[in-house]
Short mmCIF file of C-alpha atoms in Angstrom, two decimals:
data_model
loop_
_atom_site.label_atom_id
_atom_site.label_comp_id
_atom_site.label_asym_id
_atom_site.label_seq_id
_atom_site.Cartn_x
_atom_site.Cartn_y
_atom_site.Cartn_z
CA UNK A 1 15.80 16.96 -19.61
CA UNK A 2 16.16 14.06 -17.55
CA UNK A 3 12.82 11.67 -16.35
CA UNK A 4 12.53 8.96 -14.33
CA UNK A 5 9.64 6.90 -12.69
CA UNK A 6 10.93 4.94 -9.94
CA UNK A 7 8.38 2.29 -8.35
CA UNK A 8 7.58 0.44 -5.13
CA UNK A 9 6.84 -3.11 -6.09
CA UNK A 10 3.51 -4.36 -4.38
CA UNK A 11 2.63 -1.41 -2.58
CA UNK A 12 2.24 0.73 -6.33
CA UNK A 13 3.96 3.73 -5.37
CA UNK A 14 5.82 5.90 -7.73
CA UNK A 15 7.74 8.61 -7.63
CA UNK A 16 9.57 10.90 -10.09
CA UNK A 17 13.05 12.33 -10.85
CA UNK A 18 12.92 15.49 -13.07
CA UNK A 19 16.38 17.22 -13.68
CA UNK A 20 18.32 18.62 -16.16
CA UNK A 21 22.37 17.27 -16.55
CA UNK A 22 23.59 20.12 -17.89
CA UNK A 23 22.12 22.55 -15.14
CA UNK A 24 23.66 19.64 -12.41
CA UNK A 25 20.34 19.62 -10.59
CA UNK A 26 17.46 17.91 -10.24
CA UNK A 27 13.88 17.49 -8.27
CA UNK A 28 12.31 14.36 -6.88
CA UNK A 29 8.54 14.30 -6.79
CA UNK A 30 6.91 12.50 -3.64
CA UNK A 31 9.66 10.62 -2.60
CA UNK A 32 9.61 6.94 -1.08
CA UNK A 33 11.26 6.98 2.57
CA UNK A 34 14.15 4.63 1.81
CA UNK A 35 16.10 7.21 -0.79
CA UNK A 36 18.76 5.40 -1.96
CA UNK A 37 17.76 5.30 -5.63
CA UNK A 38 17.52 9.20 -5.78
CA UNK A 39 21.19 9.51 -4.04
CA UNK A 40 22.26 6.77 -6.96
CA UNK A 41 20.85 8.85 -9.80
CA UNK A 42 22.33 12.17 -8.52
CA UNK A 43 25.72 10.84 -8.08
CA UNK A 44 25.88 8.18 -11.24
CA UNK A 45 24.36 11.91 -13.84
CA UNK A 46 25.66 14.48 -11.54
CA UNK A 47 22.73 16.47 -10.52
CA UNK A 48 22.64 17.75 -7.24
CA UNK A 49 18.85 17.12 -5.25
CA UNK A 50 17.86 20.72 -4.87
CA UNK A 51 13.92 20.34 -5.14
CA UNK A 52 11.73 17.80 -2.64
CA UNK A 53 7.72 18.13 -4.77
CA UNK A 54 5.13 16.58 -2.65
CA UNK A 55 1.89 16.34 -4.71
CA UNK A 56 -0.11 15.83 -1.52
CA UNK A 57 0.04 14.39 2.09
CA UNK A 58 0.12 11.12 1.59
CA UNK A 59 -1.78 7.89 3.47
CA UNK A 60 -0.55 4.86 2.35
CA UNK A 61 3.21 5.24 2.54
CA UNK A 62 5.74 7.46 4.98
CA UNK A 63 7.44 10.42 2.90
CA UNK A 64 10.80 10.54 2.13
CA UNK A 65 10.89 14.23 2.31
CA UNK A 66 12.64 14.92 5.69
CA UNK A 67 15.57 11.92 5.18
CA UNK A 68 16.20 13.73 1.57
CA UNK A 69 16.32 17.10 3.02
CA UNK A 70 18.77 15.51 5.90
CA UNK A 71 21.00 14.10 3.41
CA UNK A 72 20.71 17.20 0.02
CA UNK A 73 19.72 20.05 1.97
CA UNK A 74 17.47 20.43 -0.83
CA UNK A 75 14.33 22.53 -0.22
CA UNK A 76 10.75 21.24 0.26
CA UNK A 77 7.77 22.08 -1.96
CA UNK A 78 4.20 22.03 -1.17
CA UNK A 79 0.88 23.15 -1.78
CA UNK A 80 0.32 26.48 0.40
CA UNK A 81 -2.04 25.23 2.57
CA UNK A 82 -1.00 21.96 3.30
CA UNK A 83 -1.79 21.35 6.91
CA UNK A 84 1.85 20.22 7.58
CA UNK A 85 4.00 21.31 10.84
CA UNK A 86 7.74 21.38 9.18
CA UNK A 87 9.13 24.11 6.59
CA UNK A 88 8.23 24.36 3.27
CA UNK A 89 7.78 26.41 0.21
CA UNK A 90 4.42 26.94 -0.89
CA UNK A 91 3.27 26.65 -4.51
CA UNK A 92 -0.33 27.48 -5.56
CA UNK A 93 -2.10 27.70 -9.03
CA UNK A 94 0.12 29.22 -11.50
CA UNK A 95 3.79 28.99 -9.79
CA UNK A 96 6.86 27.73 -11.79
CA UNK A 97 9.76 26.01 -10.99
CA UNK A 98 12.35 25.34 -13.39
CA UNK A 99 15.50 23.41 -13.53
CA UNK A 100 17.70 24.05 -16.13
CA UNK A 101 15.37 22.31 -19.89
CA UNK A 102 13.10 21.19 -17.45
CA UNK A 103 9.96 23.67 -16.41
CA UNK A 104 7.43 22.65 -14.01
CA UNK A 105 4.22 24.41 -14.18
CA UNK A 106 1.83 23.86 -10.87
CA UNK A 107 -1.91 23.28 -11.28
CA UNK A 108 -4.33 23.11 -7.73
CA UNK A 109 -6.31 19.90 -8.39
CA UNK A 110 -7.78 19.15 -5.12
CA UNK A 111 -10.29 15.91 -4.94
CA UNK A 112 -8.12 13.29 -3.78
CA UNK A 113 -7.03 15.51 -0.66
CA UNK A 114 -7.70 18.95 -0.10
CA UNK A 115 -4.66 20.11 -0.67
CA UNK A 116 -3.33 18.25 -3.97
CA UNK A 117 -1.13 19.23 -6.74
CA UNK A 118 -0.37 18.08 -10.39
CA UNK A 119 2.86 19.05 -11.80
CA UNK A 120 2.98 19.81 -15.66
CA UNK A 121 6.52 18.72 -16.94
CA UNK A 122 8.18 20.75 -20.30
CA UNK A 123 11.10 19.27 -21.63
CA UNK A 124 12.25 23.13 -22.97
CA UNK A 125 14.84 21.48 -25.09
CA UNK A 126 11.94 20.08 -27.10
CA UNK A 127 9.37 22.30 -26.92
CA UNK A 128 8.12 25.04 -24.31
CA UNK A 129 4.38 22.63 -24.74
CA UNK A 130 3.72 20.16 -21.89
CA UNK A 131 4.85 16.92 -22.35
CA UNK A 132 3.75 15.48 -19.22
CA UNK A 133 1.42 15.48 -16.15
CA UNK A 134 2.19 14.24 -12.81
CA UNK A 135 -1.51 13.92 -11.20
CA UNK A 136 -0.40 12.56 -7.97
CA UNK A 137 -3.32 10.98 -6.52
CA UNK A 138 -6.36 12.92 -8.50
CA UNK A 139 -6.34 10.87 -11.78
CA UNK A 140 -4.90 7.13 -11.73
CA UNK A 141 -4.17 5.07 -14.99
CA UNK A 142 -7.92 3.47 -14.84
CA UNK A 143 -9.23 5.10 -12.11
CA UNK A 144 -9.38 8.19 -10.08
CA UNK A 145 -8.10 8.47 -6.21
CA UNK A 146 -10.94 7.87 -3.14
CA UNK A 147 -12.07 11.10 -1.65
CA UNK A 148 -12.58 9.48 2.16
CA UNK A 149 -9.25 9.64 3.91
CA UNK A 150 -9.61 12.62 5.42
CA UNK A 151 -12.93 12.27 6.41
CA UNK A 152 -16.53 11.32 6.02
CA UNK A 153 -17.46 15.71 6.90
CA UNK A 154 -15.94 17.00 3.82
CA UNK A 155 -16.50 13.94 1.04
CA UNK A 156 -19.03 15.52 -0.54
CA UNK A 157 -16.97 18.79 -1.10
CA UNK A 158 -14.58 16.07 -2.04
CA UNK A 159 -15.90 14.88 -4.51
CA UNK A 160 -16.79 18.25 -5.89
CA UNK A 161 -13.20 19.49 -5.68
CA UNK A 162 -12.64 16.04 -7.97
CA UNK A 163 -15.08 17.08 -10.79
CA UNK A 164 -13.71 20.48 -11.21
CA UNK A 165 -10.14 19.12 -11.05
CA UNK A 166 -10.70 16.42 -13.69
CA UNK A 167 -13.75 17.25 -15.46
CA UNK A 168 -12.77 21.02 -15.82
CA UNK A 169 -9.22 21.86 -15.35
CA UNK A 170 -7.89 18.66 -16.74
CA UNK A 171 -10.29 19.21 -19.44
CA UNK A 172 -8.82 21.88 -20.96
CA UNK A 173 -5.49 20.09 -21.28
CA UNK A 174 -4.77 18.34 -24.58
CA UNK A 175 -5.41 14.69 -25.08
CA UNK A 176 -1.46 13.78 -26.00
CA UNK A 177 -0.26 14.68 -22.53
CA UNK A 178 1.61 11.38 -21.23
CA UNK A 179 -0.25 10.91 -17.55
CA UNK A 180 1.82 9.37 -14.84
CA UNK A 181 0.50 9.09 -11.56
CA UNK A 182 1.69 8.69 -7.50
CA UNK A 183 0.03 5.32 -7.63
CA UNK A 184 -0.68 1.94 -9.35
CA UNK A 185 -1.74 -1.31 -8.77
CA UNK A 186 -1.42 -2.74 -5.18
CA UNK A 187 -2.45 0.45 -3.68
CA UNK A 188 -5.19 0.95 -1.90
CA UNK A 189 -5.67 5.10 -3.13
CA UNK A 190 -7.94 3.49 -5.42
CA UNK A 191 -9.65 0.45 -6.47
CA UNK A 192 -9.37 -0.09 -10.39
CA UNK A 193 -5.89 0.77 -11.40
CA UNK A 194 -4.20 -0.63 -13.95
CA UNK A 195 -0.44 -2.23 -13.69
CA UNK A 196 0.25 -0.15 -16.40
CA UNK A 197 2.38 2.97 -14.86
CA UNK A 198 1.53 5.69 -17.06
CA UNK A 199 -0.87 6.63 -19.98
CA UNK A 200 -2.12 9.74 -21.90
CA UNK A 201 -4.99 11.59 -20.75
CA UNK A 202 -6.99 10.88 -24.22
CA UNK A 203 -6.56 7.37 -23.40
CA UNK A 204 -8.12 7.76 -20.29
CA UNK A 205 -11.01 9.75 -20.56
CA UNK A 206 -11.84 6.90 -23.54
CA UNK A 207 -11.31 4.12 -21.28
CA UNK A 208 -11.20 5.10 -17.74
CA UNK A 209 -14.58 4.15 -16.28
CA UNK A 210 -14.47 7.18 -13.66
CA UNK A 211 -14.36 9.73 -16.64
CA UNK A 212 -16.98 8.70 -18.20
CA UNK A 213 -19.96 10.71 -16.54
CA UNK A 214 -21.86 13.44 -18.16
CA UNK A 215 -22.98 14.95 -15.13
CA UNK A 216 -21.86 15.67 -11.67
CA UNK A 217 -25.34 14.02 -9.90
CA UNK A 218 -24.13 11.07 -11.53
CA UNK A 219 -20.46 11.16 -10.68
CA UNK A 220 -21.08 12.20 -7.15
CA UNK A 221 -23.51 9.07 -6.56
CA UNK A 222 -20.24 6.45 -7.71
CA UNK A 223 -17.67 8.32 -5.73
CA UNK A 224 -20.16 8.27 -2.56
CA UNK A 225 -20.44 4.28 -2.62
CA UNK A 226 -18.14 1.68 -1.37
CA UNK A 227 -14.22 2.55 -0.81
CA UNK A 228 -11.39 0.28 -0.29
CA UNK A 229 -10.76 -0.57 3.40
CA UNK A 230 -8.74 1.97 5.25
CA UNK A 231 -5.47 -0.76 7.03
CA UNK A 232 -4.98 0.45 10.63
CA UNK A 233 -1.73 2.58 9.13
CA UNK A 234 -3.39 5.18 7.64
CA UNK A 235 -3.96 7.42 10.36
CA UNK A 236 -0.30 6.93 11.42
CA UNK A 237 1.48 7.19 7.97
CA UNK A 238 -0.95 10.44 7.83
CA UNK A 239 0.31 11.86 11.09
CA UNK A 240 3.96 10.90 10.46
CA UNK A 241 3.58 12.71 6.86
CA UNK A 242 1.98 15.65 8.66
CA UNK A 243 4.53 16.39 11.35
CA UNK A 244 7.40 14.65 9.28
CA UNK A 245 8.89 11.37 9.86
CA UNK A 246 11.62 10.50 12.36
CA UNK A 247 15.36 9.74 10.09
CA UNK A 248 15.82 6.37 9.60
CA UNK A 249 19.03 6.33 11.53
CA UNK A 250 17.09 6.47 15.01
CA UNK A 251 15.02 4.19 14.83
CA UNK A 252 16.04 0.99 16.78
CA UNK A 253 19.32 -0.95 15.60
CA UNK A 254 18.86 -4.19 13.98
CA UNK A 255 19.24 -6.98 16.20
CA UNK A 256 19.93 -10.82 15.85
CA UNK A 257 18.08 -12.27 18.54
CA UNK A 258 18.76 -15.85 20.10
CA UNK A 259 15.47 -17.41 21.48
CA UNK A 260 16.31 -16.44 25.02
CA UNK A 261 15.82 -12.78 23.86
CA UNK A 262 13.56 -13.37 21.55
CA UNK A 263 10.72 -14.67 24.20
CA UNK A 264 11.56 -12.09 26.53
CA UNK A 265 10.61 -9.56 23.56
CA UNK A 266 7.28 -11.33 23.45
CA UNK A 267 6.69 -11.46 26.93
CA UNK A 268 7.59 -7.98 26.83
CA UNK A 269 3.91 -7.61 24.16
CA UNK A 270 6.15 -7.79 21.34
CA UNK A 271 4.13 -8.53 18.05
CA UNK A 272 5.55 -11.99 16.09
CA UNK A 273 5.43 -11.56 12.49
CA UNK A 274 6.15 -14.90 10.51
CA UNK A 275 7.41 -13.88 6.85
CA UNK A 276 7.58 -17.48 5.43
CA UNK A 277 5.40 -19.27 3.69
CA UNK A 278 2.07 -20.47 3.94
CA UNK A 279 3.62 -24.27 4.20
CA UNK A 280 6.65 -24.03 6.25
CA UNK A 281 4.61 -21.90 8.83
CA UNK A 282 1.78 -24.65 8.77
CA UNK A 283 4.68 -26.99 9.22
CA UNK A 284 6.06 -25.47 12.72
CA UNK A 285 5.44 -22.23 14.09
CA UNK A 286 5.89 -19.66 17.61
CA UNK A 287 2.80 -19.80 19.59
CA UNK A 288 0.89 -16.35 18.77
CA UNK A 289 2.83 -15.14 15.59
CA UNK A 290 1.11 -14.17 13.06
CA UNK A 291 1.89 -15.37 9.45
CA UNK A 292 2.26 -12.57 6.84
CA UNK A 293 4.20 -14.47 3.85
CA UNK A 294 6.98 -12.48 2.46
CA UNK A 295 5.59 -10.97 -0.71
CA UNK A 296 5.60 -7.23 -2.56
CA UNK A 297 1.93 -6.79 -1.22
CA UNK A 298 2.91 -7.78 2.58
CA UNK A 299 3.20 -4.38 3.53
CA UNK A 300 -0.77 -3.67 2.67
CA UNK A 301 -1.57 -6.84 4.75
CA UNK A 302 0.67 -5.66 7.98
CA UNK A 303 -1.23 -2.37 7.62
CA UNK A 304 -4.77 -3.98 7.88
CA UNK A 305 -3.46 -6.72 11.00
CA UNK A 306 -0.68 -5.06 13.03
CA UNK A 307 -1.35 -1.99 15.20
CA UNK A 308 1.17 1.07 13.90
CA UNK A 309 2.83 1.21 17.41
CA UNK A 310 3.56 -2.10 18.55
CA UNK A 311 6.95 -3.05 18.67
CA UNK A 312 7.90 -5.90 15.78
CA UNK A 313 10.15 -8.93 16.16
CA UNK A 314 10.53 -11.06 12.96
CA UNK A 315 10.94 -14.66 11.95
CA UNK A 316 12.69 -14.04 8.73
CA UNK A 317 15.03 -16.73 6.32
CA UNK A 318 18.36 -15.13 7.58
CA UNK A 319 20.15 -11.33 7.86
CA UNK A 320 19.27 -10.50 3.99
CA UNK A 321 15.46 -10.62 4.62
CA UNK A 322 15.28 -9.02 7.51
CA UNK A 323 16.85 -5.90 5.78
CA UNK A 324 14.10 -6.61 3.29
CA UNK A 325 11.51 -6.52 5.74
CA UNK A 326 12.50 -3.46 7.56
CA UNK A 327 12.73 -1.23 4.07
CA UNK A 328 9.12 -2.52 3.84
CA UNK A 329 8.18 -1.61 6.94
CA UNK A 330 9.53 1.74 7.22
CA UNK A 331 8.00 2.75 4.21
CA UNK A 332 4.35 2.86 5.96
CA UNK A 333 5.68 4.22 9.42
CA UNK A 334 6.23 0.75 11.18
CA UNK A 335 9.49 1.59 13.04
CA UNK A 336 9.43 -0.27 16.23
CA UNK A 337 11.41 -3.01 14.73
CA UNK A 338 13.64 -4.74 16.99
CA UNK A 339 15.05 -8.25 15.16
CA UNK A 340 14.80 -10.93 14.04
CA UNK A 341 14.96 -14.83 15.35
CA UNK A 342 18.63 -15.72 14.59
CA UNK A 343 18.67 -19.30 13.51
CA UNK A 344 15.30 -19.76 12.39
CA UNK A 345 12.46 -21.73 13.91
CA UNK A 346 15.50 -24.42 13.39
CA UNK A 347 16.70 -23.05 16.47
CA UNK A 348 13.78 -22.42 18.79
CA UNK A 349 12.95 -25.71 18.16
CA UNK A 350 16.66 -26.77 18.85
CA UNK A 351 15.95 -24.70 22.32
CA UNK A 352 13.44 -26.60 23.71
CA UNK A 353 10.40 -24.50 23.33
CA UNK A 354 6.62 -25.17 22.14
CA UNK A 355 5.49 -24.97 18.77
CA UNK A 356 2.03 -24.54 17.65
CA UNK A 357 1.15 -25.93 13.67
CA UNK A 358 -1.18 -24.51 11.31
CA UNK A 359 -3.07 -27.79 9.47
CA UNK A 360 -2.73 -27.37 5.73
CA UNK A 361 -6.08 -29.20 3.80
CA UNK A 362 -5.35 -30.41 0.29
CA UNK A 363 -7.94 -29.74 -2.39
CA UNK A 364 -8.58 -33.48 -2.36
CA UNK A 365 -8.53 -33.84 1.28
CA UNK A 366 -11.69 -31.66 1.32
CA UNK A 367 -13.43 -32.73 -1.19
CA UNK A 368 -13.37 -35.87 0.78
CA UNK A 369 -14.35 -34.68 3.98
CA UNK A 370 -17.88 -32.77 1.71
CA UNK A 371 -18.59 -36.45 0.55
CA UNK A 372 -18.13 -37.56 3.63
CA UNK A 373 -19.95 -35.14 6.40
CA UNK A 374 -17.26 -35.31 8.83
CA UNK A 375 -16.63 -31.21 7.25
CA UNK A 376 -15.62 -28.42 9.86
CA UNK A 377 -17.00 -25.37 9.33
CA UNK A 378 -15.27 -23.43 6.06
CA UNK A 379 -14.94 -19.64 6.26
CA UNK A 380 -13.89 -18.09 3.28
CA UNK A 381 -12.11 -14.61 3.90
CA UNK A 382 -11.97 -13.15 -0.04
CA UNK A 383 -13.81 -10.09 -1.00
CA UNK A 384 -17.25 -9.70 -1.49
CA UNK A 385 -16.48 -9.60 -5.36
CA UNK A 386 -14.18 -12.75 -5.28
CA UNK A 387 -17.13 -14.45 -3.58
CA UNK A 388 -20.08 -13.56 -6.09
CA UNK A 389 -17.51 -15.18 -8.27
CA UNK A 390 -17.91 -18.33 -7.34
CA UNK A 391 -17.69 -20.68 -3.93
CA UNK A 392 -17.24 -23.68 -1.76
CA UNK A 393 -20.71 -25.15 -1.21
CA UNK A 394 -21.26 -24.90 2.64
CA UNK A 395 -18.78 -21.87 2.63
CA UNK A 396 -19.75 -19.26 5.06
CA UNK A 397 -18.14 -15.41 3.78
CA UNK A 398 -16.52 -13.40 6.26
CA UNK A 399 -14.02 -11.40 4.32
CA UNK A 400 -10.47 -10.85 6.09
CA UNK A 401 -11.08 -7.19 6.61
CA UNK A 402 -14.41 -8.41 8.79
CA UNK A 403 -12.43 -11.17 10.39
CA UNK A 404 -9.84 -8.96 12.30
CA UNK A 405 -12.03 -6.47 13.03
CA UNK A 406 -14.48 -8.47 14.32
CA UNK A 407 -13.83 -12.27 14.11
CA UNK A 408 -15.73 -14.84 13.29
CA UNK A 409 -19.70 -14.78 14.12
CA UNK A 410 -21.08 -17.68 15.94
CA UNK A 411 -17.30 -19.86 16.09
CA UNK A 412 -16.46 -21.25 19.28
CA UNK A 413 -13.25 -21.92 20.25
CA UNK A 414 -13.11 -25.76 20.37
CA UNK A 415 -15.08 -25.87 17.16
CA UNK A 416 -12.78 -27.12 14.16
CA UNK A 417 -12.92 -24.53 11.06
CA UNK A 418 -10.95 -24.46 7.88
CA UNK A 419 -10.13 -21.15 6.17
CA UNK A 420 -9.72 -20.80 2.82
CA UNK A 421 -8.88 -17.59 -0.07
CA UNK A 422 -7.80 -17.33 -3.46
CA UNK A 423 -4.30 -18.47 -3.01
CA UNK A 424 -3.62 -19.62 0.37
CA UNK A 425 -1.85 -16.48 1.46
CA UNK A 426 -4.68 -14.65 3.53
CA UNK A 427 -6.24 -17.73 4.59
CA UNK A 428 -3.07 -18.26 6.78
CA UNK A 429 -3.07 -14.97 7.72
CA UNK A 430 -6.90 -15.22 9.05
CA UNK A 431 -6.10 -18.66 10.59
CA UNK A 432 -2.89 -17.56 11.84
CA UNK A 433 -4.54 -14.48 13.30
CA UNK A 434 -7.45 -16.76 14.96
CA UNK A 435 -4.92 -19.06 16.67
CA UNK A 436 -3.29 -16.25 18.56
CA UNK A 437 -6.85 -15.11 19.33
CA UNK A 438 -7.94 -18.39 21.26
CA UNK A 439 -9.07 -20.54 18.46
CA UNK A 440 -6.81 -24.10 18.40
CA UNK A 441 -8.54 -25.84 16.01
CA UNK A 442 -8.13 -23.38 12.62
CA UNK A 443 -6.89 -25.38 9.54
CA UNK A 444 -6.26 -23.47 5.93
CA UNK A 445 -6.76 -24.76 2.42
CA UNK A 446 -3.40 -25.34 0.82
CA UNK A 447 -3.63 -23.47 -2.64
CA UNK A 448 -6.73 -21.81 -1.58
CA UNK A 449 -9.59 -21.64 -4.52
CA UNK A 450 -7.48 -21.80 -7.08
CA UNK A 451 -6.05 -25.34 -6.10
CA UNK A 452 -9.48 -26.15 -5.56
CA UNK A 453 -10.87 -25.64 -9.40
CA UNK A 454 -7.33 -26.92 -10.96
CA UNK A 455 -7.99 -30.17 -9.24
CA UNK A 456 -11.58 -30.36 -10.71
CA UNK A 457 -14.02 -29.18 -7.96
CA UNK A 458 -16.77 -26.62 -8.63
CA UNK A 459 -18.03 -24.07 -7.39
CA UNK A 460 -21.13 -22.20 -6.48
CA UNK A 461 -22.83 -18.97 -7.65
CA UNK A 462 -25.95 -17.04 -5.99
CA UNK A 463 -29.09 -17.23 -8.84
CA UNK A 464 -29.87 -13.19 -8.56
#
C-alpha cells in the first residue's frame, strides 16, 4: 500500500494519497485546489487518480475536487447527505472502498460538520486490522474541530454529534491506531493543535485536553465557549465547496501591470495588497494598499481583511512571487486576481506618483518617548491571551480581529497612534489598514513585543 500526507505550509491543511502500485490506482483524500503534487505522484508510481474522498465540506480552504475530476476523470466520494450541488457517490456508515492492498472502511462521525466522515485505512498486505484513521476535521492532533461554522441553530446538536463521534464511536477503536487529521497548526478549524501532523489515538485521549471529560454536561459547556474568529472567507470558500469551484484555468490571466494600468485598476476599486515586508513597506508605499507580508500564514490574514469578491492587484518582489501569491490565494477562493506592479514600487516611484510611508518606532525610540510624555496613543492588536501575557504600560487592547471590524474606539483621525503586536507583522497590517481608512498619523513598532523585551523593557500584567 502506498501513503502519503501532503501539507499546506501556514494554512495546516493536509491531505492524503492512499493507493496501491501494483493495482495502478490510487485515491486522494480532501484534496488542496492547486493539484499538482497528486498529478506528480500518479505519474512518478504509476497509479492512475480514480477516487476524489472528501471527509467533509470544508471552510477554510477551496477543494480541489472538481480541477482533479477535470484533469483524472476520477469519481467523487462523499458522505450521502452532504448538502453539495455537483455529482457524487455517496458513502454512509459501513461502505468500503478498496484499491488494490489498500481497504478503506467509512465511519459517520459528524461533530465538526454535519455531514463528516473518517476513513479507516488497512494496509491488506500487512494485515486486514486498521492501521490508520483519517478523522478529517472531528479529532485534531491536540484538539478537536469547532462545531460553529455552520451555524449558531444547530451547535448544540453539534456538539452532541461530537461526543458520540469521539467519545463513543472512536471509543471503541483501539488505542494503536496512527491518527492523521485534515488539519494542523495555522488553521483556524481549531484552536490548540499541535505542529505535529499525526499521532495515535491512545496518545490523544492521554494528552489531548478536549478528551479528557467524563461527562457530556461538562464537554458541552467547553465546546459552547469562545471559538476562533470566523475571516470574511468562510462563507465563500463554503459556498464555492458547496456548488464546486470554478477550474483554475478561467480565472483571470496573470498580468504584468505598468503603473499606468495599475492605477486605473485602483481607480477601478481594485484592492492593493502589499506582500513585502513590514520595513520596506514602512519605507515607501501606494496610497491605500494594504500590507499583508509574504509569509505561510498570509493567506489566514487576507481572509480576516480582504472581502472574498474584490478584485486583487499585487505589489509582489518580481514574476516568481506573484505565482506564489496566486497558489495562495486560490486555495481559499480569492480568484479575482488581476497582476501584479511590474517593476516594483522602484517604478511607481520612477513614474512620478505619491507615496504614502508607514513610520517604523524602534524599541528604544519608545521607550524614550514613555520617559519623556511626548507618547501617542499605543494600541496593541494581539489576542486577548497574548495580552494577559504581558504589556506596554499605557497600552490600550484592541485586538486586530476588533480593529477591522470595527476600528479603533475613541481615535481621531489627526491624533498620532502607534500600533504594536508580537512581531511586527499584524501591527502593519492594522496600521496599514487604518491609513487607507482615513487615519495619517499611524506609526508601528518595529519588532513588535518581542523587540521590545530583547532590548530590556518590561512589561505589565493585570493583578487578578
Amino acid at each position: 500500500m502506498y501513503f502519503k500526507q501532503i501539507v499546506v505550509p501556514g494554512m495546516g491543511c493536509f491531505s492524503y494519497v492512499i493507493g496501491c502500485p501494483a493495482a495502478g490506482a490510487m485515491a486522494v483524500v480532501d484534496p488542496k485546489r492547486d493539484i499538482q503534487d497528486y498529478l506528480d505522484i500518479s505519474r512518478r508510481e504509476g497509479m492512475k487518480i480514480t477516487h476524489i474522498i472528501e471527509t467533509h465540506v470544508h471552510a477554510d480552504h477551496v477543494s480541489g475536487n472538481q480541477e482533479l475530476k477535470s484533469r483524472t476523470g476520477a469519481t467523487i466520494y462523499m458522505e450521502k447527505d452532504s448538502p453539495v450541488s455537483f455529482p457524487f457517490e455517496p458513502l454512509k456508515e459501513g461502505d468500503r472502498l478498496e484499491i488494490g492492498a489498500a481497504r478503506m472502511d467509512i465511519l459517520e462521525t459528524p461533530g465538526h460538520t454535519p455531514n463528516s466522515l473518517s476513513v479507516l485505512v488497512s494496509d491488506l498486505m500487512r494485515s486486514e486490522e486498521p492501521w490508520l484513521i483519517l478523522t478529517g476535521d472531528v479529532l485534531f492532533v491536540g484538539d478537536i474541530g469547532r462545531p460553529d461554522l455552520v451555524g449558531p441553530d444547530v451547535i448544540d446538536q453539534q456538539v452532541r454529534n461530537q461526543w458520540q463521534s469521539l467519545y463513543v464511536k472512536f471509543g471503541q477503536l483501539p488505542d494503536h491506531l496512527e491518527v492523521f487529521p485534515a488539519h494542523g497548526q495555522g488553521s483556524l478549524c481549531g484552536k490548540g493543535m499541535s505542529s505535529k501532523g499525526n499521532s495515535t489515538l491512545g496518545y490523544e485521549r492521554a494528552a489531548n485536553p478536549m478528551l479528557q471529560f467524563s461527562n457530556f454536561e461538562d464537554f458541552h459547556a467547553a465546546m459552547t465557549q469562545t471559538f476562533p474568529v470566523r475571516p470574511k472567507s468562510f462563507t465563500h470558500i463554503i459556498q464555492s465547496n458547496m456548488h464546486g469551484a470554478p477550474l483554475l484555468e478561467r480565472c483571470p490571466m496573470d498580468l504584468a501591470l505598468n503603473p499606468d494600468q495599475f492605477e486605473a485598476a485602483m481607480e477601478r476599486g481594485a484592492v492593493v495588497i502589499d506582500t513585502r515586508g513590514a520595513a520596506s513597506f514602512g519605507g515607501t508605499h501606494i496610497p491605500g494598499s494594504i500590507n499583508i507580508g509574504f509569509e505561510p500564514a498570509m493567506a489566514n490574514w487576507v481572509g480576516m481583511v480582504v472581502e472574498p469578491d474584490a478584485d486583487i492587484i499585487l505589489v509582489v518582489d518580481g514574476p516568481e512571487r506573484y505565482a506564489e501569491m496566486q497558489t495562495i490565494l486560490h486555495r481559499i477562493g480569492y480568484d479575482r486576481i488581476y497582476g501584479w506592479l511590474a517593476g516594483g514600487m522602484s517604478g511607481w516611484v520612477m513614474s512620478g506618483r505619491p507615496v504614502e510611508r508607514l513610520p517604523q518606532y524602534s524599541s528604544r525610540e519608545l521607550a524614550e518617548e514613555l520617559v519623556g510624555g511626548g507618547l501617542p496613543q499605543i494600541i496593541d492588536v494581539r489576542t486577548d491571551a497574548e495580552w494577559k501575557q504581558g504589556y506596554i504600560p499605557g497600552s490600550t487592547h484592541v485586538a486586530l480581529t476588533d480593529l477591522l471590524a470595527e476600528g479603533v474606539p475613541g481615535l481621531k483621525a489627526d491624533e498620532p497612534a502607534l500600533v504594536l503586536c508580537g512581531s511586527g507583522y499584524r501591527s502593519n497590517i492594522a496600521a496599514s489598514h487604518l491609513q487607507h481608512a482615513g487615519f495619517p498619523k499611524v506609526s508601528s513598532l518595529a519588532g513588535g513585543l518581542v523587540a521590545w523585551q530583547r532590548a530590556g523593557n518590561s512589561v505589565m500584567k493585570d493583578v487578578e
